[in-house]
PDB file of C-alpha atoms (C1' of nucleotides) in Angstrom:
ATOM      1  CA  MET K  26     -73.590-170.863  49.035  1.00 39.00           C
ATOM      2  CA  ALA K  27     -70.346-171.315  50.943  1.00 39.00           C
ATOM      3  CA  GLY K  28     -68.423-174.536  50.728  1.00 38.00           C
ATOM      4  CA  THR K  29     -69.452-175.343  47.210  1.00 37.00           C
ATOM      5  CA  GLN K  30     -65.934-175.482  45.886  1.00 40.00           C
ATOM      6  CA  ARG K  31     -63.752-178.511  46.305  1.00 41.00           C
ATOM      7  CA  LEU K  32     -60.056-178.985  46.006  1.00 43.00           C
ATOM      8  CA  GLU K  33     -59.122-180.148  42.532  1.00 42.00           C
ATOM      9  CA  SER K  34     -57.344-183.026  44.159  1.00 46.00           C
ATOM     10  CA  GLU K  35     -60.693-184.349  45.284  1.00 50.00           C
ATOM     11  CA  ARG K  36     -61.519-185.010  41.657  1.00 60.00           C
ATOM     12  CA  GLY K  37     -59.510-187.512  39.656  1.00 66.00           C
ATOM     13  CA  VAL K  38     -58.584-186.924  36.059  1.00 79.00           C
ATOM     14  CA  THR K  39     -61.202-184.984  34.166  1.00 86.00           C
ATOM     15  CA  ARG K  40     -62.004-186.870  31.020  1.00 92.00           C
ATOM     16  CA  ASP K  41     -62.458-185.264  27.674  1.00 94.00           C
ATOM     17  CA  THR K  42     -65.722-186.771  26.521  1.00 95.00           C
ATOM     18  CA  ARG K  43     -67.679-186.113  23.364  1.00 95.00           C
ATOM     19  CA  GLN K  44     -70.466-184.561  25.457  1.00 95.00           C
ATOM     20  CA  ARG K  45     -68.202-182.176  27.289  1.00 96.00           C
ATOM     21  CA  ARG K  46     -66.599-181.154  24.026  1.00 96.00           C
ATOM     22  CA  ALA K  47     -70.039-180.410  22.566  1.00 96.00           C
ATOM     23  CA  ILE K  48     -70.979-178.400  25.651  1.00 96.00           C
ATOM     24  CA  ARG K  49     -67.802-176.355  25.538  1.00 96.00           C
ATOM     25  CA  ALA K  50     -68.318-175.798  21.829  1.00 96.00           C
ATOM     26  CA  ALA K  51     -71.821-174.485  22.532  1.00 96.00           C
ATOM     27  CA  PHE K  52     -70.400-171.801  24.805  1.00 96.00           C
ATOM     28  CA  LEU K  53     -67.558-170.945  22.475  1.00 96.00           C
ATOM     29  CA  SER K  54     -69.858-170.585  19.498  1.00 94.00           C
ATOM     30  CA  THR K  55     -72.066-168.067  21.300  1.00 92.00           C
ATOM     31  CA  ASP K  56     -71.206-164.627  22.543  1.00 86.00           C
ATOM     32  CA  ARG K  57     -73.882-164.373  25.173  1.00 91.00           C
ATOM     33  CA  PRO K  58     -74.692-166.191  28.424  1.00 94.00           C
ATOM     34  CA  LEU K  59     -76.601-169.439  28.032  1.00 95.00           C
ATOM     35  CA  ASP K  60     -78.934-171.301  30.332  1.00 95.00           C
ATOM     36  CA  PRO K  61     -78.778-175.090  30.723  1.00 96.00           C
ATOM     37  CA  ASN K  62     -81.588-175.651  28.274  1.00 95.00           C
ATOM     38  CA  GLU K  63     -79.988-173.504  25.596  1.00 94.00           C
ATOM     39  CA  VAL K  64     -76.781-175.449  26.148  1.00 96.00           C
ATOM     40  CA  LEU K  65     -78.648-178.698  25.737  1.00 96.00           C
ATOM     41  CA  GLU K  66     -80.204-177.593  22.465  1.00 94.00           C
ATOM     42  CA  LEU K  67     -76.982-176.223  21.062  1.00 94.00           C
ATOM     43  CA  ALA K  68     -74.889-179.171  22.165  1.00 94.00           C
ATOM     44  CA  ALA K  69     -77.478-181.708  21.108  1.00 88.00           C
ATOM     45  CA  GLY K  70     -76.948-180.457  17.586  1.00 80.00           C
ATOM     46  CA  GLU K  71     -73.444-181.805  17.800  1.00 67.00           C
ATOM     47  CA  HIS K  72     -74.338-184.925  19.729  1.00 69.00           C
ATOM     48  CA  SER K  73     -77.974-185.922  19.986  1.00 75.00           C
ATOM     49  CA  GLY K  74     -79.021-188.116  22.833  1.00 85.00           C
ATOM     50  CA  LEU K  75     -77.317-185.763  25.207  1.00 93.00           C
ATOM     51  CA  GLY K  76     -79.141-185.674  28.542  1.00 94.00           C
ATOM     52  CA  ILE K  77     -79.996-182.606  30.550  1.00 96.00           C
ATOM     53  CA  ALA K  78     -78.404-184.163  33.645  1.00 97.00           C
ATOM     54  CA  THR K  79     -75.125-184.361  31.792  1.00 97.00           C
ATOM     55  CA  VAL K  80     -75.431-180.706  30.895  1.00 97.00           C
ATOM     56  CA  TYR K  81     -75.937-179.773  34.536  1.00 97.00           C
ATOM     57  CA  ARG K  82     -73.093-182.006  35.679  1.00 97.00           C
ATOM     58  CA  ASN K  83     -70.715-180.597  33.108  1.00 97.00           C
ATOM     59  CA  ILE K  84     -71.694-177.041  33.862  1.00 97.00           C
ATOM     60  CA  LYS K  85     -70.910-177.733  37.494  1.00 96.00           C
ATOM     61  CA  MET K  86     -67.544-179.256  36.646  1.00 94.00           C
ATOM     62  CA  LEU K  87     -66.675-176.428  34.276  1.00 95.00           C
ATOM     63  CA  LEU K  88     -67.584-173.970  37.004  1.00 93.00           C
ATOM     64  CA  GLU K  89     -65.369-175.747  39.486  1.00 91.00           C
ATOM     65  CA  GLU K  90     -62.429-175.811  37.164  1.00 91.00           C
ATOM     66  CA  GLY K  91     -63.004-172.145  36.421  1.00 91.00           C
ATOM     67  CA  TRP K  92     -63.818-172.490  32.745  1.00 94.00           C
ATOM     68  CA  LEU K  93     -67.335-171.095  33.241  1.00 95.00           C
ATOM     69  CA  THR K  94     -68.814-168.441  35.461  1.00 93.00           C
ATOM     70  CA  ALA K  95     -72.414-168.166  36.573  1.00 92.00           C
ATOM     71  CA  VAL K  96     -74.483-165.219  35.420  1.00 90.00           C
ATOM     72  CA  GLU K  97     -77.403-164.946  37.774  1.00 85.00           C
ATOM     73  CA  LEU K  98     -80.166-162.878  36.336  1.00 80.00           C
ATOM     74  CA  PRO K  99     -83.064-161.612  38.399  1.00 74.00           C
ATOM     75  CA  GLY K 100     -86.179-163.433  37.351  1.00 76.00           C
ATOM     76  CA  GLU K 101     -84.348-165.837  35.073  1.00 83.00           C
ATOM     77  CA  VAL K 102     -82.786-169.200  35.617  1.00 88.00           C
ATOM     78  CA  THR K 103     -79.032-169.032  36.054  1.00 92.00           C
ATOM     79  CA  HIS K 104     -77.087-168.508  32.872  1.00 94.00           C
ATOM     80  CA  TYR K 105     -73.422-169.296  32.293  1.00 95.00           C
ATOM     81  CA  GLU K 106     -70.635-167.837  30.209  1.00 95.00           C
ATOM     82  CA  VAL K 107     -66.985-168.657  29.632  1.00 95.00           C
ATOM     83  CA  ALA K 108     -64.838-167.269  32.392  1.00 93.00           C
ATOM     84  CA  GLY K 109     -61.910-164.934  32.168  1.00 90.00           C
ATOM     85  CA  LYS K 110     -63.706-161.965  30.719  1.00 90.00           C
ATOM     86  CA  GLU K 111     -63.159-158.557  32.223  1.00 89.00           C
ATOM     87  CA  HIS K 112     -65.539-157.159  34.790  1.00 90.00           C
ATOM     88  CA  HIS K 113     -68.767-156.481  32.945  1.00 91.00           C
ATOM     89  CA  HIS K 114     -72.516-156.494  33.320  1.00 91.00           C
ATOM     90  CA  HIS K 115     -75.512-157.607  31.334  1.00 90.00           C
ATOM     91  CA  PHE K 116     -78.440-156.371  29.354  1.00 90.00           C
ATOM     92  CA  HIS K 117     -81.630-158.384  29.328  1.00 86.00           C
ATOM     93  CA  CYS K 118     -83.915-157.851  26.349  1.00 86.00           C
ATOM     94  CA  ARG K 119     -87.562-157.910  27.390  1.00 81.00           C
ATOM     95  CA  MET K 120     -88.647-158.670  23.869  1.00 80.00           C
ATOM     96  CA  CYS K 121     -86.567-161.642  22.805  1.00 80.00           C
ATOM     97  CA  GLY K 122     -85.337-162.688  26.245  1.00 77.00           C
ATOM     98  CA  LYS K 123     -81.712-162.854  25.225  1.00 81.00           C
ATOM     99  CA  VAL K 124     -78.953-161.662  27.487  1.00 85.00           C
ATOM    100  CA  PHE K 125     -76.108-159.514  26.194  1.00 88.00           C
ATOM    101  CA  GLU K 126     -72.842-158.409  27.671  1.00 89.00           C
ATOM    102  CA  LEU K 127     -72.065-154.809  28.506  1.00 90.00           C
ATOM    103  CA  ASN K 128     -68.428-153.869  28.573  1.00 86.00           C
ATOM    104  CA  ALA K 129     -68.867-151.156  31.094  1.00 82.00           C
ATOM    105  CA  CYS K 130     -69.374-150.439  34.741  1.00 87.00           C
ATOM    106  CA  LEU K 131     -69.882-147.475  36.981  1.00 85.00           C
ATOM    107  CA  PRO K 132     -67.400-146.040  39.437  1.00 81.00           C
ATOM    108  CA  ASN K 133     -68.247-145.437  43.052  1.00 83.00           C
ATOM    109  CA  VAL K 134     -70.597-148.361  43.228  1.00 85.00           C
ATOM    110  CA  GLN K 135     -69.341-149.288  46.664  1.00 84.00           C
ATOM    111  CA  GLN K 136     -70.207-145.900  48.068  1.00 87.00           C
ATOM    112  CA  LEU K 137     -73.887-146.687  47.888  1.00 90.00           C
ATOM    113  CA  ALA K 138     -73.796-148.906  50.941  1.00 91.00           C
ATOM    114  CA  PRO K 139     -74.490-147.340  54.325  1.00 91.00           C
ATOM    115  CA  GLN K 140     -71.974-147.132  57.133  1.00 90.00           C
ATOM    116  CA  GLY K 141     -71.161-150.490  58.612  1.00 92.00           C
ATOM    117  CA  PHE K 142     -71.876-152.456  55.456  1.00 94.00           C
ATOM    118  CA  ALA K 143     -68.882-154.040  53.724  1.00 93.00           C
ATOM    119  CA  VAL K 144     -69.255-154.339  49.966  1.00 93.00           C
ATOM    120  CA  THR K 145     -67.454-157.245  48.341  1.00 89.00           C
ATOM    121  CA  GLY K 146     -69.159-157.281  44.969  1.00 87.00           C
ATOM    122  CA  HIS K 147     -72.011-156.029  42.889  1.00 89.00           C
ATOM    123  CA  ASP K 148     -74.244-156.781  39.953  1.00 87.00           C
ATOM    124  CA  LEU K 149     -75.791-154.387  37.516  1.00 89.00           C
ATOM    125  CA  LEU K 150     -78.429-155.306  35.031  1.00 88.00           C
ATOM    126  CA  LEU K 151     -80.046-153.176  32.375  1.00 90.00           C
ATOM    127  CA  TYR K 152     -83.428-153.986  30.882  1.00 87.00           C
ATOM    128  CA  GLY K 153     -84.960-152.885  27.658  1.00 90.00           C
ATOM    129  CA  SER K 154     -84.972-153.893  24.050  1.00 91.00           C
ATOM    130  CA  CYS K 155     -81.876-154.961  22.234  1.00 91.00           C
ATOM    131  CA  ARG K 156     -80.539-153.745  18.926  1.00 92.00           C
ATOM    132  CA  ASP K 157     -82.624-156.229  16.968  1.00 91.00           C
ATOM    133  CA  CYS K 158     -85.830-155.646  18.934  1.00 89.00           C
ATOM    134  CA  SER K 159     -85.709-151.855  19.231  1.00 78.00           C
ATOM    135  CA  PRO K 160     -88.297-150.050  17.091  1.00 73.00           C
ATOM    136  CA  ALA K 161     -85.987-147.541  15.462  1.00 64.00           C
TER     137      ALA K 161
ATOM    138  CA  MET P  28     -91.326-153.827  35.901  1.00 42.00           C
ATOM    139  CA  ALA P  29     -93.673-152.853  33.091  1.00 41.00           C
ATOM    140  CA  GLY P  30     -96.961-154.576  32.430  1.00 38.00           C
ATOM    141  CA  THR P  31     -97.314-156.091  35.865  1.00 37.00           C
ATOM    142  CA  GLN P  32    -100.476-154.221  36.747  1.00 40.00           C
ATOM    143  CA  ARG P  33    -103.915-155.410  35.696  1.00 41.00           C
ATOM    144  CA  LEU P  34    -107.214-153.638  35.650  1.00 43.00           C
ATOM    145  CA  GLU P  35    -108.942-153.993  38.969  1.00 42.00           C
ATOM    146  CA  SER P  36    -112.093-154.845  37.087  1.00 48.00           C
ATOM    147  CA  GLU P  37    -110.580-158.180  36.112  1.00 53.00           C
ATOM    148  CA  ARG P  38    -110.933-159.261  39.715  1.00 62.00           C
ATOM    149  CA  GLY P  39    -114.177-159.171  41.665  1.00 67.00           C
ATOM    150  CA  VAL P  40    -114.289-157.791  45.167  1.00 81.00           C
ATOM    151  CA  THR P  41    -111.131-158.534  47.075  1.00 88.00           C
ATOM    152  CA  ARG P  42    -112.009-159.885  50.480  1.00 93.00           C
ATOM    153  CA  ASP P  43    -110.244-158.889  53.623  1.00 94.00           C
ATOM    154  CA  THR P  44    -109.438-162.221  55.189  1.00 95.00           C
ATOM    155  CA  ARG P  45    -107.566-162.985  58.364  1.00 95.00           C
ATOM    156  CA  GLN P  46    -104.813-164.607  56.289  1.00 96.00           C
ATOM    157  CA  ARG P  47    -104.329-161.636  54.039  1.00 96.00           C
ATOM    158  CA  ARG P  48    -104.258-159.323  57.026  1.00 96.00           C
ATOM    159  CA  ALA P  49    -101.538-161.452  58.607  1.00 96.00           C
ATOM    160  CA  ILE P  50     -99.566-161.449  55.359  1.00 97.00           C
ATOM    161  CA  ARG P  51     -99.811-157.695  54.978  1.00 97.00           C
ATOM    162  CA  ALA P  52     -98.839-157.286  58.614  1.00 96.00           C
ATOM    163  CA  ALA P  53     -95.755-159.412  58.003  1.00 96.00           C
ATOM    164  CA  PHE P  54     -94.575-157.032  55.305  1.00 96.00           C
ATOM    165  CA  LEU P  55     -95.459-153.930  57.287  1.00 96.00           C
ATOM    166  CA  SER P  56     -93.620-155.163  60.357  1.00 94.00           C
ATOM    167  CA  THR P  57     -90.412-155.701  58.431  1.00 92.00           C
ATOM    168  CA  ASP P  58     -88.233-153.163  56.697  1.00 87.00           C
ATOM    169  CA  ARG P  59     -86.609-155.519  54.248  1.00 92.00           C
ATOM    170  CA  PRO P  60     -87.774-157.669  51.336  1.00 94.00           C
ATOM    171  CA  LEU P  61     -89.203-161.050  52.261  1.00 95.00           C
ATOM    172  CA  ASP P  62     -89.438-164.306  50.407  1.00 95.00           C
ATOM    173  CA  PRO P  63     -92.574-166.468  50.493  1.00 97.00           C
ATOM    174  CA  ASN P  64     -91.210-168.702  53.204  1.00 95.00           C
ATOM    175  CA  GLU P  65     -90.292-165.792  55.452  1.00 94.00           C
ATOM    176  CA  VAL P  66     -93.784-164.453  54.917  1.00 96.00           C
ATOM    177  CA  LEU P  67     -95.258-167.778  55.886  1.00 96.00           C
ATOM    178  CA  GLU P  68     -93.252-167.915  59.090  1.00 94.00           C
ATOM    179  CA  LEU P  69     -93.978-164.346  60.058  1.00 94.00           C
ATOM    180  CA  ALA P  70     -97.644-164.540  59.196  1.00 94.00           C
ATOM    181  CA  ALA P  71     -98.081-167.944  60.776  1.00 89.00           C
ATOM    182  CA  GLY P  72     -97.201-166.297  64.053  1.00 81.00           C
ATOM    183  CA  GLU P  73    -100.383-164.294  63.716  1.00 68.00           C
ATOM    184  CA  HIS P  74    -102.447-167.093  62.265  1.00 69.00           C
ATOM    185  CA  SER P  75    -101.145-170.624  62.457  1.00 75.00           C
ATOM    186  CA  GLY P  76    -102.450-173.146  59.999  1.00 86.00           C
ATOM    187  CA  LEU P  77    -101.688-170.734  57.210  1.00 94.00           C
ATOM    188  CA  GLY P  78    -100.721-172.620  54.068  1.00 95.00           C
ATOM    189  CA  ILE P  79     -97.865-171.791  51.742  1.00 96.00           C
ATOM    190  CA  ALA P  80    -100.225-171.846  48.757  1.00 97.00           C
ATOM    191  CA  THR P  81    -102.240-169.088  50.364  1.00 97.00           C
ATOM    192  CA  VAL P  82     -99.092-167.074  50.814  1.00 97.00           C
ATOM    193  CA  TYR P  83     -98.243-167.445  47.129  1.00 98.00           C
ATOM    194  CA  ARG P  84    -101.782-166.626  46.049  1.00 97.00           C
ATOM    195  CA  ASN P  85    -101.921-163.550  48.229  1.00 97.00           C
ATOM    196  CA  ILE P  86     -98.541-162.357  47.108  1.00 97.00           C
ATOM    197  CA  LYS P  87     -99.766-162.633  43.549  1.00 96.00           C
ATOM    198  CA  MET P  88    -102.949-160.712  44.332  1.00 95.00           C
ATOM    199  CA  LEU P  89    -101.068-158.049  46.241  1.00 95.00           C
ATOM    200  CA  LEU P  90     -98.703-157.708  43.311  1.00 93.00           C
ATOM    201  CA  GLU P  91    -101.599-157.313  40.904  1.00 91.00           C
ATOM    202  CA  GLU P  92    -103.265-154.695  42.996  1.00 91.00           C
ATOM    203  CA  GLY P  93     -99.958-152.897  43.307  1.00 91.00           C
ATOM    204  CA  TRP P  94     -99.534-153.254  47.042  1.00 95.00           C
ATOM    205  CA  LEU P  95     -96.362-155.320  46.650  1.00 95.00           C
ATOM    206  CA  THR P  96     -93.474-155.249  44.223  1.00 93.00           C
ATOM    207  CA  ALA P  97     -91.191-158.110  43.346  1.00 92.00           C
ATOM    208  CA  VAL P  98     -87.528-157.893  44.260  1.00 90.00           C
ATOM    209  CA  GLU P  99     -85.718-160.372  42.090  1.00 85.00           C
ATOM    210  CA  LEU P 100     -82.331-161.210  43.428  1.00 80.00           C
ATOM    211  CA  PRO P 101     -79.727-163.061  41.423  1.00 74.00           C
ATOM    212  CA  GLY P 102     -79.253-166.460  42.922  1.00 76.00           C
ATOM    213  CA  GLU P 103     -82.106-166.093  45.372  1.00 83.00           C
ATOM    214  CA  VAL P 104     -85.769-166.889  45.190  1.00 89.00           C
ATOM    215  CA  THR P 105     -87.897-163.852  44.455  1.00 92.00           C
ATOM    216  CA  HIS P 106     -88.453-161.551  47.396  1.00 94.00           C
ATOM    217  CA  TYR P 107     -91.232-158.992  47.791  1.00 96.00           C
ATOM    218  CA  GLU P 108     -91.602-155.626  49.470  1.00 96.00           C
ATOM    219  CA  VAL P 109     -94.396-153.116  49.863  1.00 96.00           C
ATOM    220  CA  ALA P 110     -94.727-150.950  46.815  1.00 94.00           C
ATOM    221  CA  GLY P 111     -94.587-147.208  46.544  1.00 90.00           C
ATOM    222  CA  LYS P 112     -91.079-146.708  47.786  1.00 90.00           C
ATOM    223  CA  GLU P 113     -88.757-144.458  45.876  1.00 89.00           C
ATOM    224  CA  HIS P 114     -86.357-145.866  43.349  1.00 90.00           C
ATOM    225  CA  HIS P 115     -83.808-147.839  45.285  1.00 91.00           C
ATOM    226  CA  HIS P 116     -81.625-150.915  45.172  1.00 91.00           C
ATOM    227  CA  HIS P 117     -80.629-153.727  47.470  1.00 90.00           C
ATOM    228  CA  PHE P 118     -77.797-155.130  49.479  1.00 91.00           C
ATOM    229  CA  HIS P 119     -77.518-158.865  49.952  1.00 87.00           C
ATOM    230  CA  CYS P 120     -75.608-160.046  52.990  1.00 87.00           C
ATOM    231  CA  ARG P 121     -73.543-163.124  52.181  1.00 82.00           C
ATOM    232  CA  MET P 122     -73.314-164.028  55.841  1.00 80.00           C
ATOM    233  CA  CYS P 123     -76.880-163.973  57.112  1.00 80.00           C
ATOM    234  CA  GLY P 124     -78.628-163.999  53.745  1.00 77.00           C
ATOM    235  CA  LYS P 125     -80.850-161.048  54.546  1.00 81.00           C
ATOM    236  CA  VAL P 126     -81.632-158.405  51.991  1.00 85.00           C
ATOM    237  CA  PHE P 127     -81.529-154.702  52.837  1.00 89.00           C
ATOM    238  CA  GLU P 128     -82.647-151.607  51.024  1.00 90.00           C
ATOM    239  CA  LEU P 129     -80.255-149.000  49.732  1.00 90.00           C
ATOM    240  CA  ASN P 130     -81.663-145.548  49.329  1.00 86.00           C
ATOM    241  CA  ALA P 131     -79.384-144.599  46.541  1.00 83.00           C
ATOM    242  CA  CYS P 132     -78.711-145.032  42.882  1.00 87.00           C
ATOM    243  CA  LEU P 133     -76.154-143.965  40.348  1.00 85.00           C
ATOM    244  CA  PRO P 134     -76.642-141.458  37.569  1.00 81.00           C
ATOM    245  CA  ASN P 135     -75.860-142.241  33.960  1.00 82.00           C
ATOM    246  CA  VAL P 136     -76.847-145.851  34.293  1.00 85.00           C
ATOM    247  CA  GLN P 137     -78.555-145.792  30.934  1.00 83.00           C
ATOM    248  CA  GLN P 138     -75.407-144.693  29.187  1.00 86.00           C
ATOM    249  CA  LEU P 139     -73.849-148.081  29.688  1.00 89.00           C
ATOM    250  CA  ALA P 140     -75.891-149.663  26.928  1.00 91.00           C
ATOM    251  CA  PRO P 141     -74.431-149.711  23.437  1.00 91.00           C
ATOM    252  CA  GLN P 142     -75.927-147.872  20.495  1.00 90.00           C
ATOM    253  CA  GLY P 143     -79.201-149.339  19.368  1.00 92.00           C
ATOM    254  CA  PHE P 144     -80.162-150.704  22.776  1.00 93.00           C
ATOM    255  CA  ALA P 145     -83.091-149.016  24.502  1.00 93.00           C
ATOM    256  CA  VAL P 146     -82.870-149.057  28.274  1.00 93.00           C
ATOM    257  CA  THR P 147     -86.172-149.091  30.129  1.00 89.00           C
ATOM    258  CA  GLY P 148     -84.987-150.087  33.580  1.00 87.00           C
ATOM    259  CA  HIS P 149     -82.151-151.422  35.638  1.00 89.00           C
ATOM    260  CA  ASP P 150     -81.257-153.287  38.763  1.00 86.00           C
ATOM    261  CA  LEU P 151     -78.274-152.848  40.973  1.00 89.00           C
ATOM    262  CA  LEU P 152     -77.287-155.197  43.714  1.00 88.00           C
ATOM    263  CA  LEU P 153     -74.472-154.952  46.213  1.00 90.00           C
ATOM    264  CA  TYR P 154     -73.040-157.954  47.995  1.00 88.00           C
ATOM    265  CA  GLY P 155     -71.063-158.155  51.163  1.00 90.00           C
ATOM    266  CA  SER P 156     -71.664-158.326  54.884  1.00 91.00           C
ATOM    267  CA  CYS P 157     -74.272-156.241  56.588  1.00 91.00           C
ATOM    268  CA  ARG P 158     -73.923-154.070  59.654  1.00 91.00           C
ATOM    269  CA  ASP P 159     -74.552-156.970  62.010  1.00 90.00           C
ATOM    270  CA  CYS P 160     -72.301-159.420  60.205  1.00 89.00           C
ATOM    271  CA  SER P 161     -69.344-157.148  59.480  1.00 77.00           C
ATOM    272  CA  PRO P 162     -66.255-157.947  61.565  1.00 73.00           C
ATOM    273  CA  ALA P 163     -65.590-154.453  62.869  1.00 64.00           C
TER     274      ALA P 163
ATOM    275  C1'  DA Y  29    -126.934-166.650  50.166  1.00 61.11           C
ATOM    276  C1'  DT Y  30    -123.124-166.675  47.188  1.00 61.11           C
ATOM    277  C1'  DA Y  31    -118.885-166.253  45.251  1.00 61.11           C
ATOM    278  C1'  DT Y  32    -114.135-165.563  46.777  1.00 61.11           C
ATOM    279  C1'  DG Y  33    -110.483-167.415  49.709  1.00 61.11           C
ATOM    280  C1'  DT Y  34    -108.425-171.283  52.080  1.00 61.11           C
ATOM    281  C1'  DG Y  35    -106.144-175.732  52.948  1.00 61.11           C
ATOM    282  C1'  DC Y  36    -104.561-179.816  51.229  1.00 61.11           C
ATOM    283  C1'  DA Y  37    -102.461-182.491  47.897  1.00 61.11           C
ATOM    284  C1'  DA Y  38    -101.255-183.275  43.282  1.00 61.11           C
ATOM    285  C1'  DA Y  39     -98.971-181.277  39.339  1.00 61.11           C
ATOM    286  C1'  DC Y  40     -95.164-178.715  37.322  1.00 61.11           C
ATOM    287  C1'  DT Y  41     -90.576-176.743  36.535  1.00 61.11           C
ATOM    288  C1'  DC Y  42     -85.869-176.624  37.416  1.00 61.11           C
ATOM    289  C1'  DT Y  43     -82.044-179.013  39.340  1.00 61.11           C
ATOM    290  C1'  DT Y  44     -79.743-182.852  41.678  1.00 61.11           C
ATOM    291  C1'  DT Y  45     -78.763-187.696  42.635  1.00 61.11           C
ATOM    292  C1'  DG Y  46     -78.626-193.070  42.466  1.00 61.11           C
ATOM    293  C1'  DC Y  47     -77.548-196.721  39.776  1.00 61.11           C
ATOM    294  C1'  DA Y  48     -76.200-199.662  35.999  1.00 61.11           C
ATOM    295  C1'  DT Y  49     -73.820-199.202  31.695  1.00 61.11           C
ATOM    296  C1'  DG Y  50     -70.529-197.000  28.499  1.00 61.11           C
ATOM    297  C1'  DG Y  51     -66.153-195.252  27.192  1.00 61.11           C
ATOM    298  C1'  DA Y  52     -61.640-192.512  28.023  1.00 61.11           C
ATOM    299  C1'  DG Y  53     -57.223-193.387  29.714  1.00 61.11           C
TER     300       DG Y  53
ATOM    301  C1'  DC G  24     -58.883-203.113  32.585  1.00 61.11           C
ATOM    302  C1'  DT G  25     -60.334-199.172  35.682  1.00 61.11           C
ATOM    303  C1'  DC G  26     -62.650-195.567  36.939  1.00 61.11           C
ATOM    304  C1'  DC G  27     -64.999-191.544  35.559  1.00 61.11           C
ATOM    305  C1'  DA G  28     -68.887-189.938  32.847  1.00 61.11           C
ATOM    306  C1'  DT G  29     -73.339-190.761  30.850  1.00 61.11           C
ATOM    307  C1'  DG G  30     -78.330-191.693  30.500  1.00 61.11           C
ATOM    308  C1'  DC G  31     -82.348-192.608  32.573  1.00 61.11           C
ATOM    309  C1'  DA G  32     -85.489-192.129  36.068  1.00 61.11           C
ATOM    310  C1'  DA G  33     -86.515-190.955  40.625  1.00 61.11           C
ATOM    311  C1'  DA G  34     -85.976-187.539  44.144  1.00 61.11           C
ATOM    312  C1'  DG G  35     -85.912-182.735  45.784  1.00 61.11           C
ATOM    313  C1'  DA G  36     -86.764-177.679  46.104  1.00 61.11           C
ATOM    314  C1'  DG G  37     -89.887-173.938  44.830  1.00 61.11           C
ATOM    315  C1'  DT G  38     -94.190-172.611  42.811  1.00 61.11           C
ATOM    316  C1'  DT G  39     -98.827-173.310  40.817  1.00 61.11           C
ATOM    317  C1'  DT G  40    -103.350-175.418  40.410  1.00 61.11           C
ATOM    318  C1'  DG G  41    -107.777-178.350  41.222  1.00 61.11           C
ATOM    319  C1'  DC G  42    -111.183-179.263  44.312  1.00 61.11           C
ATOM    320  C1'  DA G  43    -114.211-179.300  48.275  1.00 61.11           C
ATOM    321  C1'  DC G  44    -115.047-176.632  52.273  1.00 61.11           C
ATOM    322  C1'  DA G  45    -115.021-172.253  54.904  1.00 61.11           C
ATOM    323  C1'  DT G  46    -116.150-167.493  55.343  1.00 61.11           C
ATOM    324  C1'  DA G  47    -116.468-162.355  54.225  1.00 61.11           C
ATOM    325  C1'  DT G  48    -119.785-159.580  52.459  1.00 61.11           C
TER     326       DT G  48
END
DNA sequence: ATATGTGCAAACTCTTTGCATGGAG
DNA sequence: CTCCATGCAAAGAGTTTGCACATAT
């Protein structure tokens, strides 16, 4: 996973195409992480004929320019959300499959690693049923 | 992690083949979660000619009979470990890529979900460099 | 003897890439 | 007018499945 990032100077001007605008709009119109297919469906509403390859390429560019961040969910394909949010985690609804943001974390997370292990980051994921899918 | 188990009666007699013995041995000889390819390499040492499809099929059977549990790691292919261990989490070394077990958890994890969300499980993953890869 | 398990290869899903065309600048 | 971006299709990884043969019981 190292060496994925490139210097911005390696890329020329980044053009503002109709497709990229539709893809950005898809993320901005949703408050939860999206996977490439969800992006395609949402963005295709604004511009049909959009190809999945373009979605992947734009996601990659938007990641590189820091507009998106990857949300990697165990057992799910990688989702993406707009960057710049505070440190947070996610809730994965087992009923509807949607992923929600949690504006919370736990202290002392780093202390769980044994001696000799250096912790540089962590992920926390809750599972269950979301507000709309919970029985009560 | 719910609903993974099936009634044993759905499957006829489970045979004890050389391949399955080698696959089980691979897991028992290692103290960290393995992915299908690691299993193939380890088990092929005991029985060359082993096919990757057999590894996948056996992993699935061993999951169904509850001998294995899936360890789904963000950004990694699914790993597996022998079942029956206590609740624990994992550490993913960014240097060597290996996954280690952490015999610890945090209390109050469920309290992170907002009102209306029912939490049935969670995953916690630490990233960094392991004992062998840490500078000091 | 007989049905389950295996190996191989084809099929499938998700993601990436090559190439000719389209469009932003 | 130039390149960068797009669309399509082919190529790649990882995983699953169909089929004939092997083998545990």
